[in-house]
Tab-separated table of C-alpha atoms and ligand atoms in Angstrom:
chain	number	residue	atom	x	y	z
A	1	THR	CA	140.748	116.711	250.544
A	2	LEU	CA	143.989	117.049	248.599
A	3	SER	CA	142.887	114.238	246.294
A	4	SER	CA	139.656	116.017	245.364
A	5	PHE	CA	141.501	119.357	245.087
A	6	ILE	CA	144.052	117.738	242.784
A	7	LEU	CA	141.304	116.180	240.681
A	8	THR	CA	139.492	119.497	240.154
A	9	ALA	CA	142.004	120.185	237.446
A	10	THR	CA	140.946	123.704	236.536
A	11	GLU	CA	141.613	124.761	240.168
A	12	VAL	CA	144.977	123.085	240.065
A	13	CYS	CA	146.659	124.888	237.235
A	14	PRO	CA	146.066	128.654	237.197
A	15	SER	CA	149.772	129.047	236.451
A	16	LEU	CA	149.416	126.949	233.302
A	17	ALA	CA	146.215	128.770	232.371
A	18	ALA	CA	148.014	132.068	232.875
A	19	LYS	CA	150.567	130.950	230.318
A	20	GLY	CA	147.771	130.059	227.904
A	21	HIS	CA	149.082	126.525	227.800
A	22	ILE	CA	146.200	124.965	229.642
A	23	LYS	CA	145.690	121.681	227.929
A	24	LYS	CA	143.639	118.954	229.551
A	25	GLU	CA	146.522	116.495	229.524
A	26	GLU	CA	148.838	119.062	231.156
A	27	GLU	CA	146.409	119.566	234.025
A	28	THR	CA	145.915	115.856	234.453
A	29	ASP	CA	149.655	115.199	234.335
A	30	LEU	CA	150.358	117.798	237.034
A	31	CYS	CA	147.558	116.297	239.148
A	32	ILE	CA	149.118	112.831	238.885
A	33	LEU	CA	152.549	114.210	239.768
A	34	LEU	CA	151.206	116.000	242.859
A	35	GLN	CA	149.292	112.904	243.921
A	36	SER	CA	152.535	110.916	243.831
A	37	ILE	CA	154.227	113.522	246.050
A	38	ALA	CA	151.326	113.398	248.518
A	39	THR	CA	151.652	109.617	248.758
A	40	SER	CA	155.408	109.876	249.320
A	41	CYS	CA	154.850	112.430	252.080
A	42	LYS	CA	152.376	110.121	253.813
A	43	TYR	CA	154.991	107.344	253.742
A	44	ILE	CA	157.725	109.627	255.091
A	45	GLN	CA	155.493	110.948	257.840
A	46	ASN	CA	154.818	107.343	258.879
A	47	CYS	CA	158.571	106.773	259.149
A	48	VAL	CA	159.026	109.996	261.164
A	49	ARG	CA	156.293	108.945	263.607
A	50	LYS	CA	157.872	105.546	264.270
A	51	LEU	CA	161.526	106.574	263.990
A	52	GLY	CA	162.786	105.293	267.334
A	53	LEU	CA	160.549	102.250	267.274
A	54	ALA	CA	161.672	101.003	263.872
A	55	ASN	CA	165.397	101.706	264.111
A	56	LEU	CA	165.091	104.537	261.551
A	57	SER	CA	166.898	107.139	263.634
A	58	GLY	CA	170.529	108.126	263.387
A	59	LYS	CA	173.091	108.455	260.676
A	60	ASN	CA	173.117	106.435	257.478
A	61	GLY	CA	176.306	104.552	258.307
A	62	GLY	CA	178.632	107.489	257.634
A	63	THR	CA	177.571	108.207	254.025
A	64	THR	CA	177.871	111.846	252.939
A	65	ASN	CA	175.977	113.729	250.229
A	66	VAL	CA	177.173	116.216	247.645
A	67	GLN	CA	176.685	118.975	250.220
A	68	GLY	CA	179.367	117.353	252.386
A	69	GLU	CA	176.745	116.531	255.025
A	70	GLN	CA	176.602	113.214	256.869
A	71	GLN	CA	173.301	111.695	255.726
A	72	MET	CA	170.677	110.537	258.216
A	73	LYS	CA	168.948	107.216	257.511
A	74	LEU	CA	165.751	109.139	256.845
A	75	ASP	CA	167.469	111.462	254.338
A	76	VAL	CA	168.149	108.411	252.178
A	77	ILE	CA	164.745	106.764	252.721
A	78	ALA	CA	162.927	110.009	251.894
A	79	HIS	CA	165.082	110.482	248.783
A	80	ASP	CA	164.347	106.935	247.588
A	81	VAL	CA	160.594	107.291	248.202
A	82	PHE	CA	160.347	110.636	246.360
A	83	THR	CA	162.514	109.408	243.477
A	84	ARG	CA	160.653	106.116	242.973
A	85	GLY	CA	157.226	107.698	243.394
A	86	LEU	CA	157.914	110.479	240.884
A	87	ASP	CA	159.530	108.112	238.377
A	88	GLU	CA	156.555	105.752	238.697
A	89	SER	CA	154.163	108.670	238.107
A	90	LYS	CA	155.541	108.761	234.529
A	91	ARG	CA	154.915	112.546	234.477
A	92	CYS	CA	158.505	113.713	234.961
A	93	THR	CA	161.484	113.798	232.627
A	94	MET	CA	164.061	114.632	235.298
A	95	LEU	CA	164.445	114.948	239.066
A	96	ILE	CA	166.842	117.056	241.153
A	97	SER	CA	167.350	115.958	244.760
A	98	GLU	CA	169.476	117.423	247.540
A	99	GLU	CA	170.705	113.885	248.152
A	100	GLU	CA	171.867	113.118	244.586
A	101	GLU	CA	174.842	114.908	242.992
A	102	GLU	CA	173.657	114.517	239.412
A	103	ALA	CA	170.278	115.173	237.807
A	104	ILE	CA	168.193	111.970	237.770
A	105	MET	CA	166.790	111.166	234.301
A	106	CYS	CA	163.395	109.454	234.653
A	107	THR	CA	162.261	106.361	232.750
A	108	SER	CA	161.143	107.833	229.453
A	109	SER	CA	157.419	108.368	229.134
A	110	PRO	CA	155.218	110.084	226.525
A	111	ASN	CA	153.632	112.007	229.420
A	112	GLY	CA	156.961	113.117	230.866
A	113	ARG	CA	156.095	116.803	231.000
A	114	TYR	CA	157.599	118.135	234.227
A	115	VAL	CA	160.804	118.394	236.207
A	116	CYS	CA	160.576	118.053	239.968
A	117	VAL	CA	163.201	119.506	242.320
A	118	PHE	CA	163.082	118.457	245.963
A	119	ASP	CA	164.670	118.417	249.384
A	120	PRO	CA	163.357	115.051	250.528
A	121	LEU	CA	164.013	115.662	254.203
A	122	ASP	CA	164.649	119.199	255.389
A	123	GLY	CA	165.994	119.813	258.881
A	124	SER	CA	167.240	116.254	259.132
A	125	SER	CA	169.839	117.093	261.786
A	126	ASN	CA	166.840	117.661	264.094
A	127	ILE	CA	165.168	114.326	263.401
A	128	ASP	CA	166.543	112.348	266.372
A	129	CYS	CA	165.250	114.892	268.908
A	130	CYS	CA	161.737	114.960	267.382
A	131	VAL	CA	161.903	118.585	266.220
A	132	SER	CA	159.708	119.279	263.165
A	133	VAL	CA	161.205	118.330	259.804
A	134	GLY	CA	159.713	118.366	256.314
A	135	SER	CA	159.961	117.799	252.560
A	136	ILE	CA	160.167	120.682	250.066
A	137	PHE	CA	159.378	120.462	246.333
A	138	GLY	CA	159.052	122.596	243.228
A	139	VAL	CA	157.843	121.776	239.694
A	140	TYR	CA	158.987	123.203	236.353
A	141	ARG	CA	157.565	122.400	232.898
A	142	ALA	CA	160.159	120.513	230.848
A	143	ASN	CA	161.220	122.263	227.643
A	144	ALA	CA	160.951	119.030	225.651
A	145	LEU	CA	158.269	116.398	226.217
A	146	GLY	CA	159.645	113.134	227.539
A	147	LYS	CA	163.305	114.165	227.539
A	148	GLY	CA	165.210	115.448	230.581
A	149	ASP	CA	167.842	118.165	230.223
A	150	VAL	CA	169.595	119.970	233.101
A	151	ASN	CA	168.881	123.261	231.340
A	152	ASP	CA	165.231	122.719	232.237
A	153	VAL	CA	166.100	123.928	235.759
A	154	LEU	CA	168.867	126.455	234.985
A	155	ARG	CA	166.410	129.352	234.857
A	156	PRO	CA	164.716	131.806	237.252
A	157	GLY	CA	162.537	130.434	240.040
A	158	LYS	CA	159.566	132.481	238.805
A	159	GLU	CA	159.163	129.919	235.993
A	160	MET	CA	158.028	127.223	238.409
A	161	VAL	CA	154.434	126.070	237.916
A	162	ALA	CA	153.927	124.549	241.372
A	163	ALA	CA	155.644	124.481	244.769
A	164	GLY	CA	154.914	123.066	248.166
A	165	TYR	CA	156.166	121.521	251.336
A	166	CYS	CA	155.015	118.936	253.817
A	167	MET	CA	155.891	119.543	257.468
A	168	TYR	CA	156.083	116.532	259.789
A	169	GLY	CA	155.311	118.448	262.972
A	170	SER	CA	152.693	118.250	265.734
A	171	ALA	CA	150.404	117.729	262.732
A	172	CYS	CA	151.392	116.588	259.252
A	173	THR	CA	150.672	119.657	257.105
A	174	MET	CA	150.960	119.971	253.316
A	175	VAL	CA	151.160	123.540	251.937
A	176	LEU	CA	150.731	123.802	248.169
A	177	THR	CA	150.309	126.323	245.356
A	178	VAL	CA	150.104	125.808	241.608
A	179	GLY	CA	150.451	129.475	240.850
A	180	GLY	CA	147.271	130.671	242.494
A	181	ASN	CA	146.232	130.687	246.143
A	182	VAL	CA	148.293	128.923	248.781
A	183	ARG	CA	146.322	126.122	250.403
A	184	GLY	CA	147.087	124.121	253.563
A	185	PHE	CA	146.030	120.517	254.104
A	186	THR	CA	146.293	118.556	257.352
A	187	LEU	CA	146.691	114.784	257.298
A	188	ASP	CA	143.805	113.043	259.030
A	189	PRO	CA	145.449	109.770	260.129
A	190	SER	CA	142.051	108.089	260.539
A	191	LEU	CA	141.297	108.729	256.839
A	192	GLY	CA	144.848	108.656	255.460
A	193	GLU	CA	143.828	111.820	253.575
A	194	PHE	CA	145.133	115.388	253.535
A	195	VAL	CA	142.087	117.489	254.457
A	196	LEU	CA	141.798	121.162	253.419
A	197	THR	CA	142.266	123.191	256.611
A	198	HIS	CA	143.715	126.460	255.258
A	199	PRO	CA	141.787	127.381	252.057
A	200	LYS	CA	143.740	130.572	251.394
A	201	ILE	CA	146.913	131.236	253.382
A	202	LYS	CA	147.925	134.901	253.528
A	203	CYS	CA	151.187	136.059	255.126
A	204	PRO	CA	150.514	139.075	257.418
A	205	PRO	CA	152.032	142.281	255.940
A	206	SER	CA	154.257	142.681	259.003
A	207	GLY	CA	155.139	140.619	262.052
A	208	ALA	CA	156.811	140.644	265.457
A	209	THR	CA	159.469	137.971	265.060
A	210	TYR	CA	162.750	137.605	263.244
A	211	SER	CA	164.318	134.214	262.579
A	212	VAL	CA	168.045	133.826	261.912
A	213	ASN	CA	170.930	131.832	263.396
A	214	GLU	CA	172.474	134.540	265.610
A	215	GLY	CA	175.376	132.160	266.266
A	216	ASN	CA	176.713	133.422	262.943
A	217	SER	CA	176.310	137.120	263.826
A	218	ARG	CA	180.089	137.701	264.090
A	219	TYR	CA	180.303	136.931	260.333
A	220	TRP	CA	177.342	139.135	259.267
A	221	GLY	CA	177.643	142.160	257.001
A	222	GLY	CA	176.292	145.594	257.875
A	223	GLY	CA	172.825	145.134	256.421
A	224	MET	CA	171.922	142.059	258.492
A	225	ARG	CA	173.547	143.396	261.631
A	226	ARG	CA	171.717	146.737	261.431
A	227	TYR	CA	168.366	145.102	260.671
A	228	VAL	CA	168.647	142.724	263.657
A	229	ASP	CA	169.745	145.547	265.990
A	230	HIS	CA	166.835	147.656	264.672
A	231	VAL	CA	164.190	145.035	265.451
A	232	LYS	CA	165.805	143.836	268.689
A	233	TYR	CA	166.011	147.309	270.254
A	234	HIS	CA	162.898	148.727	268.567
A	235	LYS	CA	161.294	151.315	270.915
A	236	GLU	CA	157.642	150.585	270.098
A	237	LYS	CA	157.772	147.035	268.723
A	238	PRO	CA	160.849	145.015	269.847
A	239	HIS	CA	160.779	141.704	267.920
A	240	ALA	CA	161.116	138.232	269.438
A	241	LEU	CA	163.645	135.756	268.057
A	242	ARG	CA	162.256	132.428	266.896
A	243	TYR	CA	164.721	129.956	265.313
A	244	ILE	CA	163.976	126.227	265.063
A	245	GLY	CA	166.756	125.264	262.675
A	246	SER	CA	164.463	123.410	260.254
A	247	MET	CA	163.696	125.683	257.306
A	248	VAL	CA	160.251	124.155	256.769
A	249	ALA	CA	159.220	124.845	260.384
A	250	ASP	CA	160.708	128.367	260.483
A	251	VAL	CA	159.093	129.250	257.148
A	252	HIS	CA	155.715	127.719	258.061
A	253	ARG	CA	155.572	129.834	261.252
A	254	THR	CA	156.634	132.944	259.299
A	255	LEU	CA	154.036	132.236	256.573
A	256	LEU	CA	151.185	131.965	259.093
A	257	TYR	CA	152.243	134.488	261.759
A	258	GLY	CA	154.334	136.990	259.789
A	259	GLY	CA	157.810	138.326	260.508
A	260	THR	CA	160.985	137.273	258.687
A	261	PHE	CA	163.153	134.201	258.189
A	262	SER	CA	166.733	134.750	257.002
A	263	TYR	CA	169.717	132.697	256.054
A	264	PRO	CA	172.060	135.518	254.971
A	265	GLY	CA	175.381	135.318	253.191
A	266	ASP	CA	178.249	136.247	255.486
A	267	SER	CA	182.046	136.426	255.585
A	268	LYS	CA	182.215	132.682	256.359
A	269	SER	CA	179.650	131.553	253.744
A	270	PRO	CA	179.130	134.366	251.183
A	271	ASN	CA	176.196	132.470	249.591
A	272	GLY	CA	174.676	131.400	252.887
A	273	LYS	CA	173.672	127.757	253.402
A	274	LEU	CA	170.284	127.185	251.778
A	275	ARG	CA	170.097	125.663	248.317
A	276	LEU	CA	168.532	127.910	245.707
A	277	LEU	CA	166.740	125.330	243.580
A	278	TYR	CA	164.966	123.097	246.092
A	279	GLU	CA	164.846	125.217	249.259
A	280	CYS	CA	164.867	128.947	248.383
A	281	PHE	CA	162.835	128.878	245.138
A	282	PRO	CA	159.874	126.731	246.322
A	283	MET	CA	159.599	128.626	249.626
A	284	ALA	CA	159.882	131.995	247.893
A	285	TYR	CA	157.242	130.940	245.315
A	286	ILE	CA	154.835	129.989	248.127
A	287	MET	CA	155.602	133.099	250.185
A	288	GLU	CA	154.964	135.470	247.256
A	289	ARG	CA	151.663	133.800	246.378
A	290	ALA	CA	150.620	134.202	249.996
A	291	GLY	CA	151.286	137.953	249.728
A	292	GLY	CA	154.734	137.828	251.320
A	293	ALA	CA	158.131	138.515	249.774
A	294	ALA	CA	161.534	136.856	249.351
A	295	SER	CA	164.802	138.580	248.484
A	296	ASP	CA	168.534	138.143	248.883
A	297	GLY	CA	168.877	141.698	250.190
A	298	THR	CA	169.472	143.100	246.719
A	299	GLN	CA	166.976	141.358	244.372
A	300	ARG	CA	163.819	139.236	244.330
A	301	ILE	CA	164.769	135.587	244.866
A	302	LEU	CA	162.484	134.369	242.058
A	303	ASP	CA	164.303	136.611	239.563
A	304	VAL	CA	167.627	134.891	240.332
A	305	CYS	CA	168.652	132.524	237.530
A	306	CYS	CA	169.857	129.136	238.778
A	307	THR	CA	173.248	128.227	237.308
A	308	GLY	CA	174.076	125.124	239.321
A	309	ILE	CA	171.650	122.507	240.667
A	310	HIS	CA	173.142	122.605	244.197
A	311	GLN	CA	174.129	126.249	244.358
A	312	ARG	CA	173.488	128.082	247.621
A	313	HIS	CA	171.977	131.563	247.827
A	314	PRO	CA	171.311	134.069	250.639
A	315	ILE	CA	167.616	134.504	251.464
A	316	HIS	CA	165.286	136.730	253.505
A	317	MET	CA	161.595	135.935	253.330
A	318	GLY	CA	158.316	136.672	255.102
A	319	SER	CA	156.071	139.679	255.614
A	320	GLU	CA	156.271	142.042	252.663
A	321	GLU	CA	156.868	145.189	254.768
A	322	ASP	CA	159.517	143.459	256.892
A	323	VAL	CA	161.431	142.054	253.915
A	324	GLU	CA	161.338	145.506	252.315
A	325	GLU	CA	162.835	146.859	255.576
A	326	ILE	CA	165.671	144.291	255.357
A	327	ASP	CA	166.316	145.331	251.750
A	328	ARG	CA	166.459	148.969	252.888
A	329	PHE	CA	169.095	148.165	255.539
A	330	TYR	CA	171.101	146.253	252.890
A	331	ARG	CA	170.886	149.211	250.490
A	332	GLU	CA	172.015	151.655	253.194
A	333	ALA	CA	174.907	149.371	254.192
A	334	ALA	CA	176.103	148.869	250.615
B	401	AHG	P1	168.718	119.953	255.276
B	401	AHG	O1	168.378	119.216	256.524
B	401	AHG	O2	167.769	119.686	254.143
B	401	AHG	O3	170.155	119.758	254.874
B	401	AHG	O4	168.512	121.509	255.555
B	401	AHG	C1	169.002	122.055	256.739
B	401	AHG	C2	168.926	123.548	256.653
B	401	AHG	C3	167.541	124.141	256.934
B	401	AHG	O5	166.572	123.180	257.245
B	401	AHG	C4	167.761	125.061	258.125
B	401	AHG	O6	167.103	126.289	257.936
B	401	AHG	C5	169.267	125.253	258.144
B	401	AHG	O7	169.821	124.056	257.633
B	401	AHG	C6	169.788	125.488	259.544
B	401	AHG	O8	171.168	125.727	259.406
B	401	AHG	P2	172.033	126.169	260.700
B	401	AHG	O9	172.067	124.963	261.592
B	401	AHG	O10	173.374	126.547	260.131
B	401	AHG	O11	171.333	127.343	261.330
B	402	MN	MN1	170.878	118.003	254.143
B	403	MN	MN1	166.841	121.503	253.599
B	404	MN	MN1	167.462	117.851	253.237
């Protein structure tokens, strides 16, 4: 189960070991942090399952977030649960949430070692029609023990030490890496435990689907347009379009089946829509450790340095060969 996986500390922290910083307390602290996230995800999945029955559907009374989006009730509930759980874990110095404009400084703790960035409810516009939604999270080591500083997250995504997501779909699935293999856990409601169901997720080197909102195609640049035409009208292997509109669901399918997921920049939104810190970075971190790739058409996503906690960035991710093909079309169109 996830609990036992988290408690086998040496398994949990290859990324820390790789940095030669593997201290017992660091492993234990990361384990406690991840356990708090798992508990929050179980609570959120409970809310998703009983949405219509417990008056949890719909908008949050007209409130908007820093993104200019009208918040759903569950956006706010998920944000509160993640924030309280992580603060109570006493292992974080600072939190960054899609739903909070400013960085959240945690209650100070001598074990405050990490910064957690998260999208508490991804795909929330789909929640009332029961389409899969999820939570996305990434973890950085704080530069100073016990003291939060926004600069702890204004760095490249490759410096994350852990990333994961929980998808509230036909099954509740937690996908997690701490720098090594990507593992998948499925919630067994009868146990209330996440059980290991995917010991080592590998993204196929190429796939047969592309995933992008074609409703924006009139705004696309040459690279995206030529790639989509190439795969749509491919003589031997025409691709199918799969687009759910929840990043977690589109990425989870791409991770397991291969192909590509894109949210490109275009003439309407030059930086695309997805937020670099708590959507692009964690998903790119997972995809790369599963043998896939993630780029913005010109560079590796994880090499991008974050300069603003809610900045948006274009992204293409999925099968390594297919992402390389997108990059080639972008190079030729430049
Ligand atoms: P969120 O619900 O966290 O604000 O994220 C929504 C995002 C992402 O889940 C999805 O890939 C994208 O919005 C879909 O955007 P379009 O509706 O513009 O295609
Ligand atoms: Mn949102
Ligand atoms: Mn999102
Ligand atoms: Mn969200």
